[in-house]
PDB file of C-alpha atoms in Angstrom:
ATOM      1  CA  MET A   1     -35.844  82.682  -2.272  1.00 51.00           C
ATOM      2  CA  ALA A   2     -32.580  84.818  -4.324  1.00 54.00           C
ATOM      3  CA  THR A   3     -33.042  84.585  -8.664  1.00 62.00           C
ATOM      4  CA  ASN A   4     -29.880  84.779 -10.082  1.00 78.00           C
ATOM      5  CA  ALA A   5     -30.720  87.816 -12.573  1.00 84.00           C
ATOM      6  CA  PRO A   6     -28.629  87.661 -16.025  1.00 83.00           C
ATOM      7  CA  LYS A   7     -26.043  90.921 -15.587  1.00 88.00           C
ATOM      8  CA  ALA A   8     -27.556  93.523 -17.536  1.00 93.00           C
ATOM      9  CA  LEU A   9     -25.621  96.373 -19.454  1.00 95.00           C
ATOM     10  CA  ASP A  10     -24.952  98.642 -17.012  1.00 94.00           C
ATOM     11  CA  ASP A  11     -23.615  96.197 -15.148  1.00 95.00           C
ATOM     12  CA  MET A  12     -21.042  96.280 -17.531  1.00 96.00           C
ATOM     13  CA  PHE A  13     -20.734  99.174 -17.841  1.00 97.00           C
ATOM     14  CA  TYR A  14     -19.497  99.509 -14.198  1.00 97.00           C
ATOM     15  CA  ASP A  15     -16.968  96.073 -14.063  1.00 97.00           C
ATOM     16  CA  MET A  16     -15.558  98.405 -17.082  1.00 97.00           C
ATOM     17  CA  LEU A  17     -14.997 101.852 -15.653  1.00 98.00           C
ATOM     18  CA  LYS A  18     -13.565 100.323 -12.487  1.00 98.00           C
ATOM     19  CA  ASP A  19     -10.952  98.421 -14.874  1.00 98.00           C
ATOM     20  CA  VAL A  20     -10.143 101.801 -16.671  1.00 98.00           C
ATOM     21  CA  TYR A  21     -10.578 103.572 -14.010  1.00 98.00           C
ATOM     22  CA  TYR A  22      -7.990 100.816 -12.696  1.00 98.00           C
ATOM     23  CA  ALA A  23      -5.923 101.574 -15.967  1.00 98.00           C
ATOM     24  CA  GLU A  24      -5.356 105.475 -15.745  1.00 98.00           C
ATOM     25  CA  ARG A  25      -4.175 104.706 -11.515  1.00 98.00           C
ATOM     26  CA  GLN A  26      -1.731 102.480 -13.355  1.00 98.00           C
ATOM     27  CA  ILE A  27      -0.406 104.669 -15.793  1.00 98.00           C
ATOM     28  CA  LEU A  28       0.197 107.511 -13.163  1.00 97.00           C
ATOM     29  CA  LYS A  29       2.238 105.338 -11.547  1.00 97.00           C
ATOM     30  CA  ALA A  30       4.780 105.430 -15.170  1.00 97.00           C
ATOM     31  CA  LEU A  31       4.012 108.456 -16.878  1.00 97.00           C
ATOM     32  CA  PRO A  32       6.680 109.336 -14.573  1.00 97.00           C
ATOM     33  CA  LYS A  33       8.949 106.521 -15.202  1.00 97.00           C
ATOM     34  CA  MET A  34       8.871 107.004 -19.305  1.00 97.00           C
ATOM     35  CA  ALA A  35       9.399 111.053 -18.940  1.00 97.00           C
ATOM     36  CA  LYS A  36      12.568 110.452 -17.510  1.00 97.00           C
ATOM     37  CA  ALA A  37      13.256 107.512 -19.714  1.00 97.00           C
ATOM     38  CA  ALA A  38      12.542 109.932 -22.583  1.00 96.00           C
ATOM     39  CA  LYS A  39      15.866 111.625 -24.442  1.00 94.00           C
ATOM     40  CA  SER A  40      13.987 114.544 -26.914  1.00 93.00           C
ATOM     41  CA  PRO A  41      13.108 116.976 -23.841  1.00 95.00           C
ATOM     42  CA  GLU A  42       9.658 117.317 -26.141  1.00 95.00           C
ATOM     43  CA  LEU A  43       8.353 113.289 -25.277  1.00 95.00           C
ATOM     44  CA  LYS A  44       9.820 113.864 -21.344  1.00 96.00           C
ATOM     45  CA  LYS A  45       6.939 117.278 -21.654  1.00 97.00           C
ATOM     46  CA  ALA A  46       4.786 115.282 -23.860  1.00 96.00           C
ATOM     47  CA  PHE A  47       4.282 112.688 -20.781  1.00 97.00           C
ATOM     48  CA  GLU A  48       4.316 115.307 -17.867  1.00 97.00           C
ATOM     49  CA  THR A  49       2.034 117.093 -19.390  1.00 96.00           C
ATOM     50  CA  HIS A  50      -0.124 113.734 -20.103  1.00 96.00           C
ATOM     51  CA  ARG A  51       0.707 112.581 -16.479  1.00 97.00           C
ATOM     52  CA  GLU A  52      -0.650 116.213 -15.385  1.00 97.00           C
ATOM     53  CA  GLU A  53      -3.897 114.723 -17.819  1.00 97.00           C
ATOM     54  CA  THR A  54      -4.192 111.906 -16.064  1.00 97.00           C
ATOM     55  CA  GLU A  55      -4.971 113.386 -12.942  1.00 98.00           C
ATOM     56  CA  GLY A  56      -8.076 115.096 -14.673  1.00 98.00           C
ATOM     57  CA  HIS A  57      -9.081 111.988 -15.703  1.00 98.00           C
ATOM     58  CA  VAL A  58      -8.846 109.985 -12.247  1.00 98.00           C
ATOM     59  CA  GLU A  59     -11.052 112.687 -10.610  1.00 98.00           C
ATOM     60  CA  ARG A  60     -12.761 112.939 -14.087  1.00 98.00           C
ATOM     61  CA  LEU A  61     -13.334 108.855 -13.450  1.00 98.00           C
ATOM     62  CA  GLY A  62     -14.265 109.644  -9.668  1.00 98.00           C
ATOM     63  CA  GLU A  63     -17.483 112.499 -10.998  1.00 98.00           C
ATOM     64  CA  VAL A  64     -18.734 109.432 -13.271  1.00 98.00           C
ATOM     65  CA  PHE A  65     -19.339 107.038 -10.457  1.00 98.00           C
ATOM     66  CA  GLU A  66     -21.487 109.586  -8.343  1.00 97.00           C
ATOM     67  CA  VAL A  67     -23.249 110.133 -11.136  1.00 96.00           C
ATOM     68  CA  ILE A  68     -24.345 106.453 -11.006  1.00 96.00           C
ATOM     69  CA  GLY A  69     -24.716 106.213  -7.399  1.00 96.00           C
ATOM     70  CA  LYS A  70     -21.355 103.924  -7.194  1.00 96.00           C
ATOM     71  CA  ALA A  71     -18.049 104.290  -4.552  1.00 95.00           C
ATOM     72  CA  PRO A  72     -14.985 104.901  -7.004  1.00 96.00           C
ATOM     73  CA  ARG A  73     -13.463 100.821  -6.903  1.00 96.00           C
ATOM     74  CA  GLY A  74     -11.121  99.289  -9.665  1.00 97.00           C
ATOM     75  CA  LYS A  75      -9.958  96.294 -10.216  1.00 97.00           C
ATOM     76  CA  THR A  76      -7.552  95.187 -12.166  1.00 97.00           C
ATOM     77  CA  CYS A  77      -6.920  95.671 -15.960  1.00 97.00           C
ATOM     78  CA  ASP A  78      -4.846  92.526 -17.628  1.00 97.00           C
ATOM     79  CA  ALA A  79      -4.415  94.272 -20.229  1.00 97.00           C
ATOM     80  CA  ILE A  80      -3.027  97.924 -18.909  1.00 98.00           C
ATOM     81  CA  LEU A  81      -1.074  96.066 -17.050  1.00 98.00           C
ATOM     82  CA  GLY A  82       0.387  93.761 -20.420  1.00 98.00           C
ATOM     83  CA  ILE A  83       1.327  97.109 -21.971  1.00 97.00           C
ATOM     84  CA  LEU A  84       2.538  99.097 -19.330  1.00 98.00           C
ATOM     85  CA  GLU A  85       4.785  95.796 -19.136  1.00 98.00           C
ATOM     86  CA  GLU A  86       5.300  96.166 -22.632  1.00 97.00           C
ATOM     87  CA  GLY A  87       6.669  99.182 -21.932  1.00 97.00           C
ATOM     88  CA  LYS A  88       9.021  99.377 -18.812  1.00 97.00           C
ATOM     89  CA  ALA A  89      10.620  96.389 -21.416  1.00 97.00           C
ATOM     90  CA  VAL A  90      11.476  98.744 -23.664  1.00 97.00           C
ATOM     91  CA  MET A  91      13.108 101.426 -20.907  1.00 97.00           C
ATOM     92  CA  GLU A  92      15.102  98.676 -19.693  1.00 97.00           C
ATOM     93  CA  ASP A  93      16.226  96.982 -22.734  1.00 97.00           C
ATOM     94  CA  TYR A  94      16.756 100.010 -25.262  1.00 95.00           C
ATOM     95  CA  ALA A  95      17.833 102.254 -22.216  1.00 94.00           C
ATOM     96  CA  ASP A  96      21.493 103.557 -24.375  1.00 90.00           C
ATOM     97  CA  SER A  97      20.283 103.126 -27.926  1.00 91.00           C
ATOM     98  CA  PRO A  98      19.191 105.711 -29.799  1.00 87.00           C
ATOM     99  CA  ALA A  99      16.039 104.174 -30.509  1.00 92.00           C
ATOM    100  CA  LEU A 100      14.634 104.424 -27.445  1.00 95.00           C
ATOM    101  CA  ASP A 101      12.033 107.606 -27.602  1.00 95.00           C
ATOM    102  CA  ALA A 102      10.648 105.263 -31.236  1.00 94.00           C
ATOM    103  CA  GLY A 103      10.273 102.627 -28.363  1.00 95.00           C
ATOM    104  CA  LEU A 104       8.681 105.152 -25.861  1.00 97.00           C
ATOM    105  CA  VAL A 105       5.800 106.797 -28.613  1.00 97.00           C
ATOM    106  CA  ALA A 106       5.183 102.891 -29.226  1.00 97.00           C
ATOM    107  CA  SER A 107       4.143 101.473 -25.464  1.00 97.00           C
ATOM    108  CA  ALA A 108       1.928 105.148 -24.517  1.00 97.00           C
ATOM    109  CA  GLN A 109       0.084 104.902 -28.051  1.00 97.00           C
ATOM    110  CA  ALA A 110      -0.554 101.975 -27.402  1.00 98.00           C
ATOM    111  CA  VAL A 111      -1.657 102.336 -23.524  1.00 98.00           C
ATOM    112  CA  GLU A 112      -3.347 105.317 -25.078  1.00 97.00           C
ATOM    113  CA  HIS A 113      -5.665 103.603 -28.148  1.00 98.00           C
ATOM    114  CA  TYR A 114      -6.614 100.984 -25.164  1.00 98.00           C
ATOM    115  CA  GLU A 115      -7.743 104.048 -23.275  1.00 98.00           C
ATOM    116  CA  MET A 116     -10.048 105.672 -26.157  1.00 98.00           C
ATOM    117  CA  THR A 117     -11.273 102.016 -27.308  1.00 98.00           C
ATOM    118  CA  ARG A 118     -12.381 102.404 -23.278  1.00 98.00           C
ATOM    119  CA  TYR A 119     -13.972 105.973 -22.897  1.00 98.00           C
ATOM    120  CA  GLY A 120     -15.106 105.213 -26.428  1.00 98.00           C
ATOM    121  CA  THR A 121     -17.274 102.180 -25.943  1.00 98.00           C
ATOM    122  CA  LEU A 122     -17.709 104.027 -21.826  1.00 98.00           C
ATOM    123  CA  LYS A 123     -19.513 107.203 -23.683  1.00 98.00           C
ATOM    124  CA  SER A 124     -21.898 104.933 -26.502  1.00 98.00           C
ATOM    125  CA  TRP A 125     -22.868 102.381 -23.327  1.00 98.00           C
ATOM    126  CA  ALA A 126     -23.764 106.372 -20.434  1.00 98.00           C
ATOM    127  CA  LYS A 127     -25.355 107.164 -23.623  1.00 98.00           C
ATOM    128  CA  GLN A 128     -27.918 104.681 -23.787  1.00 97.00           C
ATOM    129  CA  LEU A 129     -28.986 103.743 -20.458  1.00 97.00           C
ATOM    130  CA  GLY A 130     -29.681 107.485 -20.070  1.00 97.00           C
ATOM    131  CA  HIS A 131     -26.299 108.390 -17.680  1.00 97.00           C
ATOM    132  CA  ASN A 132     -25.755 112.253 -20.015  1.00 97.00           C
ATOM    133  CA  ASP A 133     -23.924 113.802 -17.544  1.00 97.00           C
ATOM    134  CA  ALA A 134     -21.594 110.823 -17.085  1.00 98.00           C
ATOM    135  CA  ALA A 135     -21.547 110.078 -21.365  1.00 98.00           C
ATOM    136  CA  ALA A 136     -19.707 113.848 -21.234  1.00 98.00           C
ATOM    137  CA  LEU A 137     -16.933 112.996 -18.144  1.00 98.00           C
ATOM    138  CA  LEU A 138     -16.310 110.023 -20.545  1.00 98.00           C
ATOM    139  CA  ASP A 139     -16.360 112.401 -24.061  1.00 98.00           C
ATOM    140  CA  ALA A 140     -13.910 115.315 -22.141  1.00 98.00           C
ATOM    141  CA  THR A 141     -11.918 112.175 -21.406  1.00 98.00           C
ATOM    142  CA  LEU A 142     -11.647 110.058 -25.096  1.00 98.00           C
ATOM    143  CA  ALA A 143     -11.421 114.035 -26.675  1.00 98.00           C
ATOM    144  CA  GLU A 144      -8.022 114.288 -24.841  1.00 97.00           C
ATOM    145  CA  GLU A 145      -6.815 110.786 -25.344  1.00 97.00           C
ATOM    146  CA  THR A 146      -6.789 111.094 -28.503  1.00 97.00           C
ATOM    147  CA  LYS A 147      -5.480 114.983 -28.456  1.00 97.00           C
ATOM    148  CA  THR A 148      -2.634 113.131 -26.568  1.00 97.00           C
ATOM    149  CA  ASP A 149      -1.978 110.676 -29.334  1.00 97.00           C
ATOM    150  CA  LYS A 150      -1.789 112.565 -32.212  1.00 97.00           C
ATOM    151  CA  LEU A 151       0.639 114.576 -29.911  1.00 96.00           C
ATOM    152  CA  LEU A 152       2.542 111.289 -29.665  1.00 96.00           C
ATOM    153  CA  THR A 153       2.296 110.377 -33.482  1.00 95.00           C
ATOM    154  CA  GLN A 154       4.070 114.152 -34.116  1.00 94.00           C
ATOM    155  CA  LEU A 155       6.546 113.727 -31.863  1.00 94.00           C
ATOM    156  CA  GLY A 156       7.143 109.833 -33.136  1.00 89.00           C
ATOM    157  CA  GLY A 157       8.278 110.907 -36.644  1.00 87.00           C
ATOM    158  CA  PRO A 158      11.024 112.701 -35.510  1.00 82.00           C
ATOM    159  CA  ALA A 159      12.366 109.790 -32.891  1.00 79.00           C
ATOM    160  CA  ASN A 160      12.224 107.429 -35.716  1.00 80.00           C
ATOM    161  CA  SER A 161      14.261 109.295 -38.120  1.00 84.00           C
ATOM    162  CA  ALA A 162      16.779 109.472 -35.302  1.00 79.00           C
ATOM    163  CA  ALA A 163      16.841 106.449 -34.478  1.00 78.00           C
ATOM    164  CA  VAL A 164      17.537 105.333 -38.381  1.00 80.00           C
ATOM    165  CA  ALA A 165      19.855 108.058 -38.899  1.00 81.00           C
ATOM    166  CA  GLN A 166      21.676 106.649 -35.994  1.00 78.00           C
ATOM    167  CA  ALA A 167      21.817 103.217 -36.732  1.00 77.00           C
ATOM    168  CA  LYS A 168      22.831 104.279 -40.962  1.00 82.00           C
ATOM    169  CA  ALA A 169      26.047 106.609 -39.037  1.00 82.00           C
ATOM    170  CA  ALA A 170      27.245 103.457 -35.976  1.00 76.00           C
TER     171      ALA A 170
END
C-alpha cells in the first residue's frame, strides 16, 4: 500500500531549483531585447555582459541538478513572467521617452532582486541538506547577481538624472 508522505525540504529545494532554472532561461531571452532598447552605451553593455553571465548561471544550475542526482528541468515561474512582462511594457510604453533607460534599470533590478532572493534561499537550503557542492555553485551565482545589481544602481543614477533634466527642459 502506497503512502502519501508529506513533502520534505529537499522536495521544495528541487521545486525551487526548477523554478529558477526556468526563470534564467526566460531572462536569457529578454536580455538581448533590453540591450537593443537601451539608449545608454553603458547600460547596453551591462545587459550584454549579464547575458553572458546568465548563460553561465544556466550551466551552473545544470551542475546543481547533477549534484543532487536530478536531470535539469524547468517549472513555469509566474513571478519572473510577470516581472519580464512589466519590463516589456516599459520598452513599449517609453520607447521614445528620455525615461526609457531609467525604466530599464528599474525593470532589470526587479529581476536581479528576484534572483538574489531565490539564490540566497537555495544556497541556505543546500547547506542544510548537506549539498555543500551545490551551495558553492549557488553562492557563485548569487555573487554575480549581487554585483550586477550594484552596477545597475550605479547606472541608474545617470539614467534618472538624464530623464529628469530632459523633462525639465521640455
